Tab-separated table of C-alpha atoms in Angstrom:
chain	number	residue	atom	x	y	z
S	17	MET	CA	120.178	-0.496	15.334
S	18	GLY	CA	123.537	1.300	15.148
S	19	ASP	CA	125.463	2.536	12.125
S	20	ALA	CA	127.711	-0.546	12.007
S	21	GLU	CA	127.625	-4.115	13.257
S	22	LYS	CA	129.674	-7.291	13.315
S	23	ALA	CA	129.341	-9.602	10.318
S	24	LEU	CA	130.305	-13.113	9.273
S	25	ASP	CA	131.741	-14.184	5.944
S	26	LEU	CA	130.017	-17.382	4.845
S	27	HIS	CA	131.298	-19.717	2.150
S	28	ILE	CA	128.271	-21.573	0.773
S	29	LYS	CA	128.703	-24.367	-1.753
S	30	LEU	CA	126.189	-26.661	-3.370
S	31	LEU	CA	127.278	-30.226	-2.751
S	32	GLU	CA	127.792	-32.702	-5.602
S	33	THR	CA	127.845	-30.058	-8.338
S	34	GLU	CA	130.429	-30.142	-11.117
S	35	PRO	CA	131.652	-27.570	-11.908
S	36	ALA	CA	131.233	-26.295	-8.348
S	37	ILE	CA	128.460	-23.785	-7.650
S	38	TRP	CA	129.267	-21.550	-4.666
S	39	ARG	CA	128.755	-18.103	-3.147
S	40	ASP	CA	130.607	-16.057	-0.527
S	41	LEU	CA	128.099	-14.022	1.503
S	42	ARG	CA	128.790	-11.380	4.148
S	43	VAL	CA	125.870	-11.222	6.593
S	44	PRO	CA	125.161	-9.696	10.014
S	45	ALA	CA	126.482	-11.907	12.809
S	46	THR	CA	123.047	-11.739	14.445
S	47	ILE	CA	121.185	-12.846	11.317
S	48	GLY	CA	118.110	-14.988	11.884
S	49	LEU	CA	117.730	-18.237	9.992
S	50	PRO	CA	114.646	-17.009	8.044
S	51	LEU	CA	116.641	-14.056	6.698
S	52	LEU	CA	119.628	-16.270	5.939
S	53	HIS	CA	117.236	-18.537	4.005
S	54	ARG	CA	116.087	-15.573	1.913
S	55	ALA	CA	119.675	-14.433	1.297
S	56	ILE	CA	120.694	-17.914	0.099
S	57	GLN	CA	117.647	-18.105	-2.163
S	58	LEU	CA	118.553	-14.790	-3.799
S	59	ALA	CA	122.253	-15.574	-4.076
S	60	PHE	CA	121.675	-18.881	-5.887
S	61	GLY	CA	118.645	-17.757	-7.897
S	62	TRP	CA	116.191	-20.128	-6.210
S	63	GLU	CA	112.504	-19.181	-6.338
S	64	ASP	CA	111.459	-20.378	-2.863
S	65	ARG	CA	109.001	-22.925	-4.295
S	66	HIS	CA	109.882	-25.758	-1.912
S	67	GLU	CA	110.448	-26.559	1.739
S	68	HIS	CA	113.798	-26.061	3.431
S	69	LEU	CA	115.642	-26.743	6.655
S	70	PHE	CA	118.934	-26.021	8.372
S	71	SER	CA	120.845	-28.655	10.303
S	72	VAL	CA	124.043	-28.922	12.304
S	73	ALA	CA	125.805	-31.988	13.697
S	74	SER	CA	126.655	-32.018	17.393
S	75	ALA	CA	128.765	-34.565	19.251
S	76	PHE	CA	126.590	-34.067	22.339
S	77	THR	CA	123.044	-33.642	21.049
S	78	GLY	CA	123.218	-35.360	17.666
S	79	ARG	CA	121.825	-33.608	14.613
S	80	ARG	CA	119.875	-30.439	15.364
S	81	ILE	CA	117.294	-29.570	12.723
S	82	PHE	CA	115.688	-26.156	12.199
S	83	ALA	CA	112.626	-26.532	9.970
S	84	GLY	CA	111.376	-23.785	7.672
S	85	ASN	CA	107.728	-24.015	8.776
S	86	GLU	CA	105.660	-25.317	11.680
S	87	GLU	CA	104.196	-28.317	9.850
S	88	LEU	CA	107.649	-29.557	8.848
S	89	ALA	CA	108.937	-28.943	12.387
S	90	LEU	CA	106.164	-31.156	13.771
S	91	ASP	CA	106.783	-33.891	11.194
S	92	LEU	CA	110.514	-33.975	11.909
S	93	GLU	CA	110.242	-33.212	15.633
S	94	ALA	CA	112.563	-30.330	14.865
S	95	GLU	CA	113.103	-26.810	16.109
S	96	LEU	CA	111.534	-23.907	14.209
S	97	ALA	CA	113.926	-21.860	12.063
S	98	ALA	CA	111.838	-18.732	12.673
S	99	GLU	CA	112.870	-18.841	16.323
S	100	ALA	CA	116.621	-19.283	15.764
S	101	THR	CA	119.607	-17.231	14.638
S	102	LEU	CA	122.750	-18.384	12.886
S	103	ALA	CA	124.552	-18.134	16.227
S	104	ASP	CA	121.914	-20.384	17.828
S	105	ALA	CA	122.398	-22.998	15.123
S	106	LEU	CA	126.180	-22.926	15.432
S	107	GLN	CA	125.974	-23.070	19.245
S	108	GLY	CA	128.873	-20.674	19.507
S	109	ASN	CA	131.508	-23.330	18.785
S	110	LYS	CA	130.619	-24.701	15.367
S	111	SER	CA	131.678	-23.274	12.031
S	112	THR	CA	129.641	-25.363	9.552
S	113	LEU	CA	125.965	-26.114	9.004
S	114	LEU	CA	123.827	-27.526	6.227
S	115	TYR	CA	120.988	-25.826	4.363
S	116	GLU	CA	118.705	-28.221	2.477
S	117	TYR	CA	116.236	-27.013	-0.158
S	118	ASP	CA	113.684	-28.975	-2.206
S	119	PHE	CA	113.753	-32.379	-0.559
S	120	GLY	CA	112.647	-34.048	-3.796
S	121	ASP	CA	115.630	-32.784	-5.806
S	122	GLY	CA	117.837	-32.825	-2.712
S	123	TRP	CA	119.850	-29.609	-2.975
S	124	GLU	CA	122.309	-29.451	-0.058
S	125	HIS	CA	124.275	-26.267	0.659
S	126	GLU	CA	127.255	-26.520	2.995
S	127	ILE	CA	127.718	-23.260	4.918
S	128	THR	CA	131.131	-22.558	6.460
S	129	VAL	CA	132.082	-19.519	8.529
S	130	ALA	CA	135.185	-18.246	6.721
S	131	GLY	CA	135.852	-14.931	8.450
S	132	HIS	CA	134.622	-11.873	10.328
S	133	ALA	CA	134.025	-8.246	9.369
S	134	VAL	CA	132.279	-5.014	10.375
S	135	VAL	CA	129.559	-3.716	8.028
S	136	PRO	CA	126.893	-1.001	7.851
S	137	ALA	CA	123.928	-2.123	9.909
S	138	GLY	CA	121.616	-4.495	8.061
S	139	SER	CA	123.777	-4.912	4.954
S	140	LEU	CA	123.964	-8.174	2.998
S	141	THR	CA	126.612	-8.698	0.318
S	142	CYS	CA	127.718	-11.381	-2.105
S	143	LEU	CA	131.505	-11.079	-2.286
S	144	ALA	CA	132.199	-13.750	-4.894
S	145	GLY	CA	130.825	-16.874	-6.500
S	146	ALA	CA	131.023	-19.315	-9.380
S	147	ASN	CA	128.437	-20.421	-11.947
S	148	ARG	CA	124.735	-19.681	-12.113
S	149	GLY	CA	122.398	-21.405	-9.707
S	150	PRO	CA	120.600	-24.543	-10.914
S	151	VAL	CA	117.199	-24.389	-12.567
S	152	GLU	CA	114.295	-25.151	-10.240
S	153	ASP	CA	112.894	-28.705	-10.489
S	154	SER	CA	115.749	-29.889	-12.703
S	155	GLY	CA	116.217	-33.163	-10.812
S	156	GLY	CA	118.983	-32.439	-8.331
S	157	PRO	CA	122.726	-32.325	-9.083
S	158	GLY	CA	122.622	-35.233	-11.524
S	159	GLY	CA	119.521	-34.056	-13.342
S	160	TYR	CA	120.827	-30.508	-13.654
S	161	GLN	CA	124.159	-31.732	-15.012
S	162	ASP	CA	122.319	-33.786	-17.633
S	163	LEU	CA	120.172	-30.767	-18.533
S	164	CYS	CA	123.273	-28.598	-19.022
S	165	ALA	CA	124.825	-31.237	-21.263
S	166	VAL	CA	121.724	-31.433	-23.475
S	167	LEU	CA	121.345	-27.646	-23.716
S	168	ALA	CA	124.990	-27.325	-24.730
S	169	ASP	CA	124.411	-29.567	-27.782
S	170	PRO	CA	121.722	-28.390	-30.264
S	171	SER	CA	122.178	-31.648	-32.189
S	172	HIS	CA	121.177	-33.732	-29.164
S	173	PRO	CA	117.842	-35.522	-29.787
S	174	ASP	CA	116.462	-34.213	-26.472
S	175	TYR	CA	117.497	-30.606	-27.168
S	176	PRO	CA	114.075	-29.337	-28.420
S	177	ASN	CA	112.254	-30.791	-25.414
S	178	ALA	CA	114.888	-29.446	-23.016
S	179	ARG	CA	114.606	-25.949	-24.520
S	180	GLU	CA	110.820	-26.063	-24.304
S	181	TRP	CA	110.970	-27.221	-20.677
S	182	LEU	CA	113.524	-24.523	-19.791
S	183	THR	CA	111.374	-21.814	-21.349
S	184	GLU	CA	108.251	-23.045	-19.578
S	185	THR	CA	110.062	-23.277	-16.235
S	186	THR	CA	112.026	-20.036	-16.275
S	187	GLY	CA	110.094	-17.809	-18.674
S	188	SER	CA	113.404	-17.029	-20.439
S	189	TYR	CA	112.019	-16.820	-23.960
S	190	GLY	CA	114.717	-16.769	-26.640
S	191	GLN	CA	117.587	-16.327	-24.179
S	192	ASP	CA	120.809	-18.309	-24.353
S	193	PHE	CA	121.449	-20.626	-21.422
S	194	ASP	CA	124.909	-20.298	-19.900
S	195	PRO	CA	125.525	-22.430	-16.783
S	196	ALA	CA	128.778	-20.521	-16.144
S	197	ALA	CA	127.067	-17.122	-16.036
S	198	LEU	CA	127.187	-15.224	-12.754
S	199	ASP	CA	125.827	-11.693	-12.345
S	200	LEU	CA	127.195	-10.456	-9.004
S	201	ASP	CA	125.729	-6.990	-9.548
S	202	LEU	CA	122.231	-8.434	-9.903
S	203	ILE	CA	122.677	-10.678	-6.855
S	204	ASN	CA	123.828	-7.698	-4.798
S	205	LEU	CA	120.930	-5.593	-6.016
S	206	ARG	CA	118.552	-8.302	-4.798
S	207	LEU	CA	120.389	-8.530	-1.475
S	208	ALA	CA	120.258	-4.728	-1.150
S	209	ARG	CA	116.475	-4.897	-1.550
S	210	LEU	CA	116.399	-7.498	1.213
S	211	SER	CA	118.582	-5.204	3.349
S	212	VAL	CA	115.991	-2.446	2.946
S	213	GLN	CA	113.437	-4.726	4.577
S	214	LEU	CA	115.905	-5.743	7.283
S	215	SER	CA	117.054	-2.239	8.218
S	216	GLY	CA	113.834	-0.328	7.531
S	217	ALA	CA	115.896	2.237	5.598
S	218	GLN	CA	113.897	5.260	4.452
S	219	ALA	CA	114.218	6.895	1.037
S	220	GLY	CA	116.068	10.196	0.819
S	221	PRO	CA	114.946	13.191	-1.288
S	222	GLU	CA	116.945	12.117	-4.367
S	223	GLU	CA	115.602	8.570	-4.201
S	224	LYS	CA	112.039	9.832	-3.872
S	225	ALA	CA	112.522	12.141	-6.854
S	226	GLU	CA	113.941	9.216	-8.870
S	227	VAL	CA	110.904	7.004	-8.199
S	228	LEU	CA	108.407	9.799	-8.811
S	229	ARG	CA	109.996	11.190	-11.979
S	230	PRO	CA	107.293	10.083	-14.487
S	231	VAL	CA	104.466	11.299	-12.233
S	232	ARG	CA	106.141	14.634	-11.501
S	233	TRP	CA	106.894	15.146	-15.196
S	234	LEU	CA	103.259	14.844	-16.274
S	235	LEU	CA	101.923	16.858	-13.331
S	236	ALA	CA	104.364	19.664	-14.182
S	237	LYS	CA	103.475	19.453	-17.886
S	238	VAL	CA	99.775	19.794	-17.097
S	239	GLY	CA	100.550	22.674	-14.762
S	240	LYS	CA	98.093	25.278	-13.612
S	241	ASP	CA	96.702	25.889	-17.122
S	242	GLY	CA	96.069	22.260	-18.082
S	243	LEU	CA	96.617	20.563	-21.446
S	244	GLU	CA	94.249	20.590	-24.390
S	245	LEU	CA	93.200	17.047	-25.344
S	246	THR	CA	92.226	15.615	-28.708
S	247	LYS	CA	88.519	15.333	-29.486
S	248	ASP	CA	88.693	11.687	-28.333
S	249	GLY	CA	90.205	12.654	-24.982
S	250	TYR	CA	93.854	11.724	-25.593
S	251	LEU	CA	97.041	13.737	-25.141
S	252	LYS	CA	98.033	15.543	-28.317
S	253	PRO	CA	100.811	13.959	-30.424
S	254	ALA	CA	103.435	16.585	-29.593
S	255	VAL	CA	102.877	16.051	-25.852
S	256	VAL	CA	102.975	12.270	-26.223
S	257	ARG	CA	106.286	12.458	-28.064
S	258	GLU	CA	107.747	14.974	-25.611
S	259	THR	CA	106.727	12.796	-22.651
S	260	ALA	CA	108.197	9.623	-24.165
S	261	GLU	CA	111.490	11.379	-24.890
S	262	ALA	CA	111.704	13.151	-21.527
S	263	LEU	CA	111.183	9.881	-19.657
S	264	ASP	CA	113.604	7.891	-21.857
S	265	TRP	CA	110.835	5.669	-23.169
S	266	ALA	CA	110.993	6.525	-26.862
S	267	ASP	CA	113.939	4.272	-27.743
S	268	ALA	CA	112.144	1.208	-26.383
S	269	LEU	CA	109.038	1.834	-28.492
S	270	TYR	CA	108.197	1.251	-32.133
S	271	GLY	CA	107.230	3.994	-34.547
S	272	LYS	CA	107.108	7.727	-33.901
S	273	ALA	CA	105.774	7.378	-30.339
S	274	ASN	CA	103.409	10.300	-30.874
S	275	ARG	CA	100.047	8.652	-30.271
S	276	GLU	CA	98.820	7.251	-26.969
S	277	SER	CA	97.397	4.269	-28.858
S	278	ASN	CA	100.911	3.146	-29.877
S	279	THR	CA	102.754	4.570	-26.857
S	280	ARG	CA	101.395	2.404	-24.072
S	281	PRO	CA	103.579	3.815	-21.256
S	282	VAL	CA	102.291	7.356	-21.835
S	283	LEU	CA	98.689	6.138	-22.049
S	284	GLU	CA	99.053	4.222	-18.799
S	285	LEU	CA	100.775	7.130	-17.051
S	286	ARG	CA	97.936	9.497	-17.896
S	287	THR	CA	95.135	7.085	-17.027
S	288	GLN	CA	96.844	5.974	-13.818
S	289	LEU	CA	97.209	9.563	-12.630
S	290	GLN	CA	93.509	10.016	-13.292
S	291	ASP	CA	92.723	6.831	-11.365
S	292	TRP	CA	94.889	8.074	-8.483
S	293	GLY	CA	92.875	11.292	-8.340
S	294	LEU	CA	95.695	13.607	-9.441
S	295	LEU	CA	94.358	14.529	-12.902
S	296	ARG	CA	90.914	14.829	-14.481
S	297	ARG	CA	89.306	15.859	-17.745
S	298	TYR	CA	87.502	19.187	-17.732
S	299	LYS	CA	86.007	20.905	-20.788
S	300	GLY	CA	88.324	19.199	-23.256
S	301	ARG	CA	91.436	19.702	-21.155
S	302	LEU	CA	93.493	17.603	-18.770
S	303	VAL	CA	93.768	19.513	-15.488
S	304	LEU	CA	95.070	19.002	-11.972
S	305	THR	CA	92.575	17.942	-9.336
S	306	PRO	CA	92.633	19.676	-5.933
S	307	ALA	CA	94.730	16.746	-4.657
S	308	GLY	CA	97.034	17.083	-7.667
S	309	ARG	CA	97.548	20.804	-7.022
S	310	LYS	CA	98.315	20.069	-3.388
S	311	VAL	CA	101.070	17.498	-4.006
S	312	ALA	CA	102.440	18.514	-7.425
S	313	GLY	CA	105.203	20.692	-6.046
S	314	GLY	CA	106.412	18.593	-3.138
S	315	VAL	CA	108.354	15.349	-3.375
S	316	ASP	CA	107.573	14.255	0.189
S	317	GLN	CA	103.852	14.990	-0.154
S	318	LEU	CA	103.582	13.170	-3.481
S	319	TRP	CA	105.547	10.182	-2.119
S	320	ASP	CA	103.189	9.879	0.847
S	321	TYR	CA	100.105	10.346	-1.325
S	322	LEU	CA	101.048	7.606	-3.790
S	323	ALA	CA	102.218	5.195	-1.082
S	324	ASP	CA	98.809	5.645	0.556
S	325	ARG	CA	96.937	5.145	-2.725
S	326	LEU	CA	98.774	1.893	-3.448
S	327	ALA	CA	98.454	0.660	0.140
S	328	ARG	CA	94.749	1.521	0.344
S	329	PRO	CA	93.385	1.720	-3.212
S	330	GLY	CA	89.736	1.597	-2.138
S	331	SER	CA	88.881	-2.087	-2.001
S	332	ASP	CA	90.146	-5.034	-0.007
S	333	ALA	CA	90.841	-7.077	-3.156
S	334	ALA	CA	92.876	-4.291	-4.786
S	335	SER	CA	94.849	-3.777	-1.580
S	336	PHE	CA	95.533	-7.525	-1.386
S	337	LEU	CA	96.785	-7.590	-4.978
S	338	ASN	CA	98.975	-4.499	-4.605
S	339	GLY	CA	100.537	-5.972	-1.479
S	340	LEU	CA	101.135	-9.332	-3.152
S	341	PHE	CA	102.752	-7.727	-6.199
S	342	ALA	CA	104.922	-5.462	-4.010
S	343	ARG	CA	106.145	-8.462	-2.012
S	344	TRP	CA	106.957	-10.378	-5.194
S	345	LEU	CA	108.992	-7.437	-6.485
S	346	LEU	CA	110.818	-6.936	-3.206
S	347	ALA	CA	111.683	-10.613	-2.915
S	348	GLY	CA	112.722	-10.925	-6.565
S	349	THR	CA	110.190	-13.728	-6.995
S	350	LEU	CA	107.859	-12.184	-9.582
S	351	PRO	CA	106.544	-15.209	-11.529
S	352	PRO	CA	107.195	-15.396	-15.286
S	353	TRP	CA	104.462	-13.831	-17.404
S	354	HIS	CA	103.016	-17.118	-18.616
S	355	ARG	CA	102.447	-18.318	-15.026
S	356	ARG	CA	101.509	-15.018	-13.394
S	357	GLY	CA	97.832	-14.823	-14.376
S	358	PRO	CA	96.878	-18.385	-13.426
S	359	LEU	CA	98.865	-18.045	-10.188
S	360	LEU	CA	97.069	-14.812	-9.275
S	361	ALA	CA	93.724	-16.496	-9.893
S	362	GLN	CA	94.771	-19.446	-7.728
S	363	ILE	CA	96.029	-17.238	-4.876
S	364	MET	CA	92.918	-15.064	-4.880
S	365	ASP	CA	90.699	-18.132	-4.899
S	366	ALA	CA	92.599	-19.563	-1.924
S	367	ALA	CA	92.231	-16.212	-0.108
S	368	GLY	CA	88.449	-16.352	-0.548
S	369	TYR	CA	87.962	-13.764	-3.297
S	370	ARG	CA	85.186	-14.494	-5.794
S	371	LEU	CA	83.461	-12.963	-8.801
S	372	PRO	CA	79.856	-11.802	-8.473
S	373	GLY	CA	77.645	-14.801	-7.816
S	374	GLU	CA	80.452	-16.503	-5.867
S	375	ALA	CA	82.068	-17.775	-9.073
S	376	PRO	CA	85.763	-18.664	-8.754
S	377	ILE	CA	88.254	-16.395	-10.513
S	378	PRO	CA	89.223	-17.922	-13.892
S	379	ASP	CA	92.711	-17.785	-15.377
S	380	GLU	CA	91.764	-15.159	-17.960
S	381	VAL	CA	90.696	-12.759	-15.205
S	382	GLY	CA	93.989	-13.519	-13.434
S	383	ARG	CA	95.835	-12.535	-16.609
S	384	ASP	CA	93.880	-9.273	-16.821
S	385	LEU	CA	94.723	-8.525	-13.188
S	386	ALA	CA	98.400	-9.277	-13.849
S	387	ARG	CA	98.446	-6.759	-16.714
S	388	GLU	CA	96.746	-4.115	-14.587
S	389	LEU	CA	99.182	-4.647	-11.714
S	390	ASN	CA	102.132	-4.467	-14.067
S	391	TRP	CA	101.120	-1.031	-15.322
S	392	THR	CA	100.047	0.252	-11.918
S	393	PHE	CA	103.612	-0.181	-10.694
S	394	ARG	CA	105.391	0.499	-13.976
S	395	VAL	CA	104.310	4.124	-14.284
S	396	LEU	CA	106.548	4.708	-11.267
S	397	ASN	CA	110.286	4.733	-11.904
S	398	ILE	CA	111.039	1.723	-9.693
S	399	TYR	CA	112.621	-0.601	-12.280
S	400	LEU	CA	116.163	-0.860	-13.575
S	401	PRO	CA	116.724	1.128	-16.780
S	402	GLY	CA	117.643	-0.685	-19.958
S	403	PRO	CA	116.835	-1.192	-23.626
S	404	ASP	CA	114.323	-3.932	-22.803
S	405	TRP	CA	112.113	-1.502	-20.871
S	406	PRO	CA	108.839	-3.375	-21.413
S	407	ALA	CA	110.271	-6.628	-20.003
S	408	GLN	CA	112.539	-5.322	-17.220
S	409	GLU	CA	111.183	-6.336	-13.816
S	410	GLU	CA	114.103	-5.871	-11.414
S	411	THR	CA	113.483	-2.976	-9.048
S	412	THR	CA	116.085	-0.432	-7.959
S	413	VAL	CA	116.968	0.101	-4.301
S	414	ALA	CA	114.982	3.349	-4.382
S	415	GLY	CA	112.062	1.404	-5.843
S	416	ALA	CA	112.409	-1.156	-3.065
S	417	LYS	CA	112.151	1.611	-0.474
S	418	PHE	CA	108.890	2.796	-2.046
S	419	LEU	CA	107.476	-0.745	-2.087
S	420	ALA	CA	108.516	-1.247	1.543
S	421	GLU	CA	106.732	2.008	2.416
S	422	VAL	CA	103.556	0.764	0.741
S	423	LEU	CA	103.710	-2.457	2.753
S	424	ARG	CA	104.405	-0.577	5.999
S	425	ARG	CA	101.247	1.447	5.458
S	426	GLN	CA	99.256	-1.687	4.747
S	427	ASP	CA	100.542	-3.251	7.959
S	428	GLN	CA	99.617	-0.129	9.962
S	429	ASP	CA	96.118	0.048	8.502
S	430	PRO	CA	94.897	-2.884	6.368
S	431	GLY	CA	92.098	-0.753	4.969
S	432	PRO	CA	88.516	-1.831	4.330
S	433	GLY	CA	87.679	-5.398	5.229
């Protein structure tokens, strides 16, 4: 792929919405329909929970339908979207097609080619838009409009139920709901993460150092002489406080942040580096392992080491979970906390994973796995900074490049079966 390529400017509007919900996307002219589907999902804030299709009207062939999966293609006697590009759908002489999502709610997006451009290879951009995307499963244009009206009026008799439903559906605990809100920066961050997957862009030295900053900090602090631990095996208070302040974690924590027991990020960083084989306890001290000494001074070596450890953590189940979590983060589809544990249990059960004795995985184990996965990835600096550090789950572009590297290594070698 070259340094630049031709692009199309697409005006995409949701039909029958008032006020109008629309986005202007700039995409590669050669974009495939599956990638265009993902870009539309991210631009409108959809969560890819439902089936979709593209369609275009033709005076000669009638309506051509491109289904999002093989089963739907068979049911509709349609073409498969995975085998078509935007140019294929437009047949070279059309300028408008339809994207339908969630056939129950009936969300129809009209896509019009509005212009042409030249862009860096693989880039996806949202140029403009209006209003936030609808809430999933809100009942189509009419249902969503009714929901917005109820949420705008705390005195409405249905307001408490609507708030409870919104919280359960979106996981947005205690947040105000503003149907006019539009965060272009966040949309473009999500599209940039998708571009990383499209272009296969590799992280540069500064991006690697950014992602690895917490790990490198503690490895350097341990150094060749090690760190004396408390009698219970924890980092000493002064080191805990210094680590929290150096990594900009202290302001997001309660109290003095000088004990591992009340400074969870520092506790997880230390224990994770031990689990990854970089640190170990020895005679009351925390010291570098041989692997830790080997990679402590080199960004490239440490990047490769950690990408390997996350891609191949030592068991098939752990590799499966790391890959699933990485894909969720890359796609911007990480489920809300209250649904994550049960969903993990359900997915693992469907994939054939069982507890000893062939018992199915219960929801409480799924919740434990969700917490473990959260901290496994959070000790790396892959998330956006902000005052709500414990809750922030949007990854940076540099973080996306690390996650993509983990998945590349899994694809090259799936590890133990």
